[in-house]
JSON list of C-alpha atoms in Angstrom, two decimals:
[
{"chain": "A", "resi": 181, "resn": "UNK", "atom": "CA", "xyz": [14.67, 25.50, -7.40]},
{"chain": "A", "resi": 182, "resn": "UNK", "atom": "CA", "xyz": [14.56, 22.99, -4.55]},
{"chain": "A", "resi": 183, "resn": "UNK", "atom": "CA", "xyz": [12.42, 25.18, -2.33]},
{"chain": "A", "resi": 184, "resn": "UNK", "atom": "CA", "xyz": [10.39, 27.66, -4.40]},
{"chain": "A", "resi": 185, "resn": "UNK", "atom": "CA", "xyz": [9.00, 25.28, -7.02]},
{"chain": "A", "resi": 186, "resn": "UNK", "atom": "CA", "xyz": [7.98, 22.46, -4.63]},
{"chain": "A", "resi": 187, "resn": "UNK", "atom": "CA", "xyz": [6.61, 25.02, -2.16]},
{"chain": "A", "resi": 188, "resn": "UNK", "atom": "CA", "xyz": [4.48, 26.68, -4.84]},
{"chain": "A", "resi": 189, "resn": "UNK", "atom": "CA", "xyz": [3.20, 23.27, -5.98]},
{"chain": "A", "resi": 190, "resn": "UNK", "atom": "CA", "xyz": [2.31, 22.19, -2.42]},
{"chain": "A", "resi": 191, "resn": "UNK", "atom": "CA", "xyz": [0.47, 25.44, -1.71]},
{"chain": "A", "resi": 192, "resn": "UNK", "atom": "CA", "xyz": [-1.35, 25.25, -5.06]},
{"chain": "A", "resi": 193, "resn": "UNK", "atom": "CA", "xyz": [-2.46, 21.70, -4.30]},
{"chain": "A", "resi": 194, "resn": "UNK", "atom": "CA", "xyz": [-3.77, 22.96, -0.95]},
{"chain": "A", "resi": 195, "resn": "UNK", "atom": "CA", "xyz": [-5.87, 25.50, -2.86]},
{"chain": "A", "resi": 196, "resn": "UNK", "atom": "CA", "xyz": [-3.85, 28.68, -2.37]},
{"chain": "A", "resi": 197, "resn": "UNK", "atom": "CA", "xyz": [-3.30, 31.16, -5.18]},
{"chain": "A", "resi": 198, "resn": "UNK", "atom": "CA", "xyz": [0.52, 31.01, -5.40]},
{"chain": "A", "resi": 199, "resn": "UNK", "atom": "CA", "xyz": [3.11, 31.42, -8.13]},
{"chain": "A", "resi": 200, "resn": "UNK", "atom": "CA", "xyz": [6.80, 30.56, -7.82]},
{"chain": "A", "resi": 201, "resn": "UNK", "atom": "CA", "xyz": [9.48, 32.06, -10.03]},
{"chain": "A", "resi": 202, "resn": "UNK", "atom": "CA", "xyz": [13.22, 31.97, -9.42]},
{"chain": "A", "resi": 203, "resn": "UNK", "atom": "CA", "xyz": [13.75, 32.78, -5.76]},
{"chain": "A", "resi": 204, "resn": "UNK", "atom": "CA", "xyz": [10.38, 34.53, -5.39]},
{"chain": "A", "resi": 205, "resn": "UNK", "atom": "CA", "xyz": [6.98, 33.33, -4.30]},
{"chain": "A", "resi": 206, "resn": "UNK", "atom": "CA", "xyz": [3.94, 35.43, -5.06]},
{"chain": "A", "resi": 207, "resn": "UNK", "atom": "CA", "xyz": [0.92, 34.75, -2.89]},
{"chain": "A", "resi": 208, "resn": "UNK", "atom": "CA", "xyz": [-2.47, 36.29, -2.36]},
{"chain": "A", "resi": 209, "resn": "UNK", "atom": "CA", "xyz": [-2.55, 38.41, 0.80]},
{"chain": "A", "resi": 210, "resn": "UNK", "atom": "CA", "xyz": [-6.19, 38.42, 1.95]},
{"chain": "A", "resi": 211, "resn": "UNK", "atom": "CA", "xyz": [-5.54, 41.19, 4.48]},
{"chain": "A", "resi": 212, "resn": "UNK", "atom": "CA", "xyz": [-4.41, 43.71, 1.85]},
{"chain": "A", "resi": 213, "resn": "UNK", "atom": "CA", "xyz": [-6.22, 42.14, -1.11]},
{"chain": "A", "resi": 214, "resn": "UNK", "atom": "CA", "xyz": [-3.13, 42.11, -3.32]},
{"chain": "A", "resi": 215, "resn": "UNK", "atom": "CA", "xyz": [-0.51, 39.62, -4.46]},
{"chain": "A", "resi": 216, "resn": "UNK", "atom": "CA", "xyz": [2.51, 39.80, -2.22]},
{"chain": "A", "resi": 217, "resn": "UNK", "atom": "CA", "xyz": [6.07, 39.09, -3.34]},
{"chain": "A", "resi": 218, "resn": "UNK", "atom": "CA", "xyz": [8.21, 37.05, -0.99]},
{"chain": "A", "resi": 219, "resn": "UNK", "atom": "CA", "xyz": [11.91, 36.51, -1.63]},
{"chain": "A", "resi": 220, "resn": "UNK", "atom": "CA", "xyz": [13.28, 33.20, -0.42]},
{"chain": "A", "resi": 221, "resn": "UNK", "atom": "CA", "xyz": [16.70, 34.10, 0.92]},
{"chain": "A", "resi": 222, "resn": "UNK", "atom": "CA", "xyz": [19.63, 31.70, 1.19]},
{"chain": "A", "resi": 223, "resn": "UNK", "atom": "CA", "xyz": [19.08, 31.51, 4.96]},
{"chain": "A", "resi": 224, "resn": "UNK", "atom": "CA", "xyz": [15.55, 30.21, 4.38]},
{"chain": "A", "resi": 225, "resn": "UNK", "atom": "CA", "xyz": [16.73, 27.34, 2.22]},
{"chain": "A", "resi": 226, "resn": "UNK", "atom": "CA", "xyz": [17.31, 25.00, 5.16]},
{"chain": "A", "resi": 227, "resn": "UNK", "atom": "CA", "xyz": [21.02, 24.59, 4.40]},
{"chain": "A", "resi": 228, "resn": "UNK", "atom": "CA", "xyz": [22.01, 25.96, 7.81]},
{"chain": "A", "resi": 229, "resn": "UNK", "atom": "CA", "xyz": [19.69, 23.56, 9.64]},
{"chain": "A", "resi": 230, "resn": "UNK", "atom": "CA", "xyz": [21.05, 20.64, 7.61]},
{"chain": "A", "resi": 231, "resn": "UNK", "atom": "CA", "xyz": [24.62, 21.68, 8.44]},
{"chain": "A", "resi": 232, "resn": "UNK", "atom": "CA", "xyz": [23.72, 22.00, 12.12]},
{"chain": "A", "resi": 233, "resn": "UNK", "atom": "CA", "xyz": [22.02, 18.60, 12.07]},
{"chain": "A", "resi": 234, "resn": "UNK", "atom": "CA", "xyz": [25.00, 16.94, 10.34]},
{"chain": "A", "resi": 235, "resn": "UNK", "atom": "CA", "xyz": [27.47, 18.49, 12.78]},
{"chain": "A", "resi": 236, "resn": "UNK", "atom": "CA", "xyz": [25.46, 17.44, 15.82]},
{"chain": "A", "resi": 237, "resn": "UNK", "atom": "CA", "xyz": [24.62, 13.94, 14.61]},
{"chain": "A", "resi": 238, "resn": "UNK", "atom": "CA", "xyz": [28.06, 13.04, 13.31]},
{"chain": "A", "resi": 239, "resn": "UNK", "atom": "CA", "xyz": [29.61, 14.36, 16.53]},
{"chain": "A", "resi": 240, "resn": "UNK", "atom": "CA", "xyz": [27.15, 12.27, 18.55]},
{"chain": "A", "resi": 241, "resn": "UNK", "atom": "CA", "xyz": [27.93, 9.16, 16.50]},
{"chain": "A", "resi": 242, "resn": "UNK", "atom": "CA", "xyz": [31.67, 9.65, 16.87]},
{"chain": "A", "resi": 243, "resn": "UNK", "atom": "CA", "xyz": [31.66, 10.50, 20.60]},
{"chain": "A", "resi": 244, "resn": "UNK", "atom": "CA", "xyz": [29.23, 7.66, 21.42]},
{"chain": "A", "resi": 245, "resn": "UNK", "atom": "CA", "xyz": [31.48, 5.15, 19.70]},
{"chain": "A", "resi": 246, "resn": "UNK", "atom": "CA", "xyz": [29.10, 4.06, 16.97]},
{"chain": "A", "resi": 247, "resn": "UNK", "atom": "CA", "xyz": [30.54, 2.36, 13.92]},
{"chain": "A", "resi": 248, "resn": "UNK", "atom": "CA", "xyz": [30.27, 4.29, 10.67]},
{"chain": "A", "resi": 249, "resn": "UNK", "atom": "CA", "xyz": [28.57, 1.58, 8.64]},
{"chain": "A", "resi": 250, "resn": "UNK", "atom": "CA", "xyz": [26.05, 1.77, 5.83]},
{"chain": "A", "resi": 251, "resn": "UNK", "atom": "CA", "xyz": [23.15, 2.02, 8.29]},
{"chain": "A", "resi": 252, "resn": "UNK", "atom": "CA", "xyz": [24.60, 5.21, 9.78]},
{"chain": "A", "resi": 253, "resn": "UNK", "atom": "CA", "xyz": [24.88, 6.73, 6.31]},
{"chain": "A", "resi": 254, "resn": "UNK", "atom": "CA", "xyz": [21.28, 5.74, 5.56]},
{"chain": "A", "resi": 255, "resn": "UNK", "atom": "CA", "xyz": [20.15, 7.34, 8.81]},
{"chain": "A", "resi": 256, "resn": "UNK", "atom": "CA", "xyz": [22.07, 10.50, 7.92]},
{"chain": "A", "resi": 257, "resn": "UNK", "atom": "CA", "xyz": [20.28, 10.57, 4.54]},
{"chain": "A", "resi": 258, "resn": "UNK", "atom": "CA", "xyz": [16.95, 10.12, 6.33]},
{"chain": "A", "resi": 259, "resn": "UNK", "atom": "CA", "xyz": [17.84, 13.08, 8.56]},
{"chain": "A", "resi": 260, "resn": "UNK", "atom": "CA", "xyz": [18.69, 15.26, 5.55]},
{"chain": "A", "resi": 261, "resn": "UNK", "atom": "CA", "xyz": [15.39, 14.33, 3.87]},
{"chain": "A", "resi": 262, "resn": "UNK", "atom": "CA", "xyz": [13.50, 15.06, 7.08]},
{"chain": "A", "resi": 263, "resn": "UNK", "atom": "CA", "xyz": [15.22, 18.44, 7.31]},
{"chain": "A", "resi": 264, "resn": "UNK", "atom": "CA", "xyz": [14.27, 19.25, 3.72]},
{"chain": "A", "resi": 265, "resn": "UNK", "atom": "CA", "xyz": [10.60, 18.32, 4.14]},
{"chain": "A", "resi": 266, "resn": "UNK", "atom": "CA", "xyz": [10.44, 20.03, 7.51]},
{"chain": "A", "resi": 267, "resn": "UNK", "atom": "CA", "xyz": [11.72, 23.22, 5.90]},
{"chain": "A", "resi": 268, "resn": "UNK", "atom": "CA", "xyz": [9.13, 22.94, 3.11]},
{"chain": "A", "resi": 269, "resn": "UNK", "atom": "CA", "xyz": [6.42, 22.52, 5.75]},
{"chain": "A", "resi": 270, "resn": "UNK", "atom": "CA", "xyz": [7.80, 25.49, 7.73]},
{"chain": "A", "resi": 271, "resn": "UNK", "atom": "CA", "xyz": [7.77, 27.74, 4.68]},
{"chain": "A", "resi": 272, "resn": "UNK", "atom": "CA", "xyz": [4.26, 26.60, 3.71]},
{"chain": "A", "resi": 273, "resn": "UNK", "atom": "CA", "xyz": [2.98, 27.46, 7.19]},
{"chain": "A", "resi": 274, "resn": "UNK", "atom": "CA", "xyz": [4.69, 30.87, 7.05]},
{"chain": "A", "resi": 275, "resn": "UNK", "atom": "CA", "xyz": [3.12, 31.68, 3.67]},
{"chain": "A", "resi": 276, "resn": "UNK", "atom": "CA", "xyz": [-0.31, 30.44, 4.76]},
{"chain": "A", "resi": 277, "resn": "UNK", "atom": "CA", "xyz": [-0.09, 32.76, 7.78]},
{"chain": "A", "resi": 278, "resn": "UNK", "atom": "CA", "xyz": [0.88, 35.60, 5.44]},
{"chain": "A", "resi": 279, "resn": "UNK", "atom": "CA", "xyz": [-2.05, 34.70, 3.19]},
{"chain": "A", "resi": 280, "resn": "UNK", "atom": "CA", "xyz": [-4.62, 35.01, 5.98]},
{"chain": "A", "resi": 281, "resn": "UNK", "atom": "CA", "xyz": [-3.09, 37.59, 8.36]},
{"chain": "A", "resi": 282, "resn": "UNK", "atom": "CA", "xyz": [-0.71, 39.69, 6.25]},
{"chain": "A", "resi": 283, "resn": "UNK", "atom": "CA", "xyz": [2.98, 40.45, 6.06]},
{"chain": "A", "resi": 284, "resn": "UNK", "atom": "CA", "xyz": [3.44, 41.50, 9.68]},
{"chain": "A", "resi": 285, "resn": "UNK", "atom": "CA", "xyz": [2.17, 38.12, 10.90]},
{"chain": "A", "resi": 286, "resn": "UNK", "atom": "CA", "xyz": [4.28, 36.40, 8.23]},
{"chain": "A", "resi": 287, "resn": "UNK", "atom": "CA", "xyz": [7.44, 38.16, 9.39]},
{"chain": "A", "resi": 288, "resn": "UNK", "atom": "CA", "xyz": [6.73, 37.42, 13.06]},
{"chain": "A", "resi": 289, "resn": "UNK", "atom": "CA", "xyz": [6.12, 33.75, 12.26]},
{"chain": "A", "resi": 290, "resn": "UNK", "atom": "CA", "xyz": [9.24, 33.56, 10.10]},
{"chain": "A", "resi": 291, "resn": "UNK", "atom": "CA", "xyz": [11.38, 35.06, 12.83]},
{"chain": "A", "resi": 292, "resn": "UNK", "atom": "CA", "xyz": [10.15, 32.93, 15.73]},
{"chain": "A", "resi": 293, "resn": "UNK", "atom": "CA", "xyz": [8.70, 29.73, 14.30]},
{"chain": "A", "resi": 294, "resn": "UNK", "atom": "CA", "xyz": [11.73, 28.45, 12.38]},
{"chain": "A", "resi": 295, "resn": "UNK", "atom": "CA", "xyz": [13.65, 27.22, 15.41]},
{"chain": "A", "resi": 296, "resn": "UNK", "atom": "CA", "xyz": [10.55, 25.51, 16.77]},
{"chain": "A", "resi": 297, "resn": "UNK", "atom": "CA", "xyz": [10.20, 23.53, 13.54]},
{"chain": "A", "resi": 298, "resn": "UNK", "atom": "CA", "xyz": [13.90, 22.68, 13.57]},
{"chain": "A", "resi": 299, "resn": "UNK", "atom": "CA", "xyz": [13.76, 21.55, 17.21]},
{"chain": "A", "resi": 300, "resn": "UNK", "atom": "CA", "xyz": [10.61, 19.50, 16.58]},
{"chain": "A", "resi": 301, "resn": "UNK", "atom": "CA", "xyz": [11.96, 17.63, 13.54]},
{"chain": "A", "resi": 302, "resn": "UNK", "atom": "CA", "xyz": [15.28, 17.07, 15.30]},
{"chain": "A", "resi": 303, "resn": "UNK", "atom": "CA", "xyz": [13.43, 15.57, 18.27]},
{"chain": "A", "resi": 304, "resn": "UNK", "atom": "CA", "xyz": [11.46, 13.28, 15.94]},
{"chain": "A", "resi": 305, "resn": "UNK", "atom": "CA", "xyz": [14.62, 12.26, 14.09]},
{"chain": "A", "resi": 306, "resn": "UNK", "atom": "CA", "xyz": [16.53, 11.50, 17.30]},
{"chain": "A", "resi": 307, "resn": "UNK", "atom": "CA", "xyz": [13.55, 9.52, 18.64]},
{"chain": "A", "resi": 308, "resn": "UNK", "atom": "CA", "xyz": [13.45, 7.43, 15.44]},
{"chain": "A", "resi": 309, "resn": "UNK", "atom": "CA", "xyz": [17.21, 6.87, 15.65]},
{"chain": "A", "resi": 310, "resn": "UNK", "atom": "CA", "xyz": [17.15, 5.81, 19.31]},
{"chain": "A", "resi": 311, "resn": "UNK", "atom": "CA", "xyz": [14.09, 3.60, 18.81]},
{"chain": "A", "resi": 312, "resn": "UNK", "atom": "CA", "xyz": [15.57, 1.84, 15.78]},
{"chain": "A", "resi": 313, "resn": "UNK", "atom": "CA", "xyz": [18.92, 1.47, 17.51]},
{"chain": "A", "resi": 314, "resn": "UNK", "atom": "CA", "xyz": [17.37, -0.02, 20.66]},
{"chain": "A", "resi": 315, "resn": "UNK", "atom": "CA", "xyz": [14.88, -2.28, 18.87]},
{"chain": "A", "resi": 316, "resn": "UNK", "atom": "CA", "xyz": [16.88, -3.43, 15.84]},
{"chain": "A", "resi": 317, "resn": "UNK", "atom": "CA", "xyz": [20.49, -2.88, 16.87]},
{"chain": "A", "resi": 318, "resn": "UNK", "atom": "CA", "xyz": [21.12, -0.40, 14.10]},
{"chain": "A", "resi": 319, "resn": "UNK", "atom": "CA", "xyz": [24.45, 1.40, 14.41]},
{"chain": "A", "resi": 320, "resn": "UNK", "atom": "CA", "xyz": [25.95, -0.79, 17.08]},
{"chain": "A", "resi": 321, "resn": "UNK", "atom": "CA", "xyz": [28.54, 0.76, 19.35]},
{"chain": "A", "resi": 322, "resn": "UNK", "atom": "CA", "xyz": [32.16, -0.26, 18.76]},
{"chain": "A", "resi": 323, "resn": "UNK", "atom": "CA", "xyz": [33.37, -2.81, 21.24]},
{"chain": "A", "resi": 324, "resn": "UNK", "atom": "CA", "xyz": [35.99, -1.55, 23.67]},
{"chain": "A", "resi": 325, "resn": "UNK", "atom": "CA", "xyz": [39.28, -3.49, 23.71]}
]
């Protein structure tokens, strides 16, 4: 529900012939000239990348001595939202590639592009966190006694 329906809407707005139903997306494959069924598996949902992000970020916050205040929780929520939208963007790109170049290109992109998207959004998130922390003093480090 949180991936298939928004993904189908985004691709439809972009002008692609796409239908979403349950955990399936049906898209027009121009290479074969038919509608292609694509199952969105649990691993594609972005849950694993969100868990990895939360583990890394919370560990970083704890080890670096930051205080767990409301601003940290807001930053964590921003990170989760960024992960969600990054995953939507990733899946849209994968389906667009499948639309133009077929299922083999789609599968190649799905296999190798996912970690690049994850790394890119994580870099952007960490840059925003460090910039806001340095400029505005968000998430100040605990004072040592």
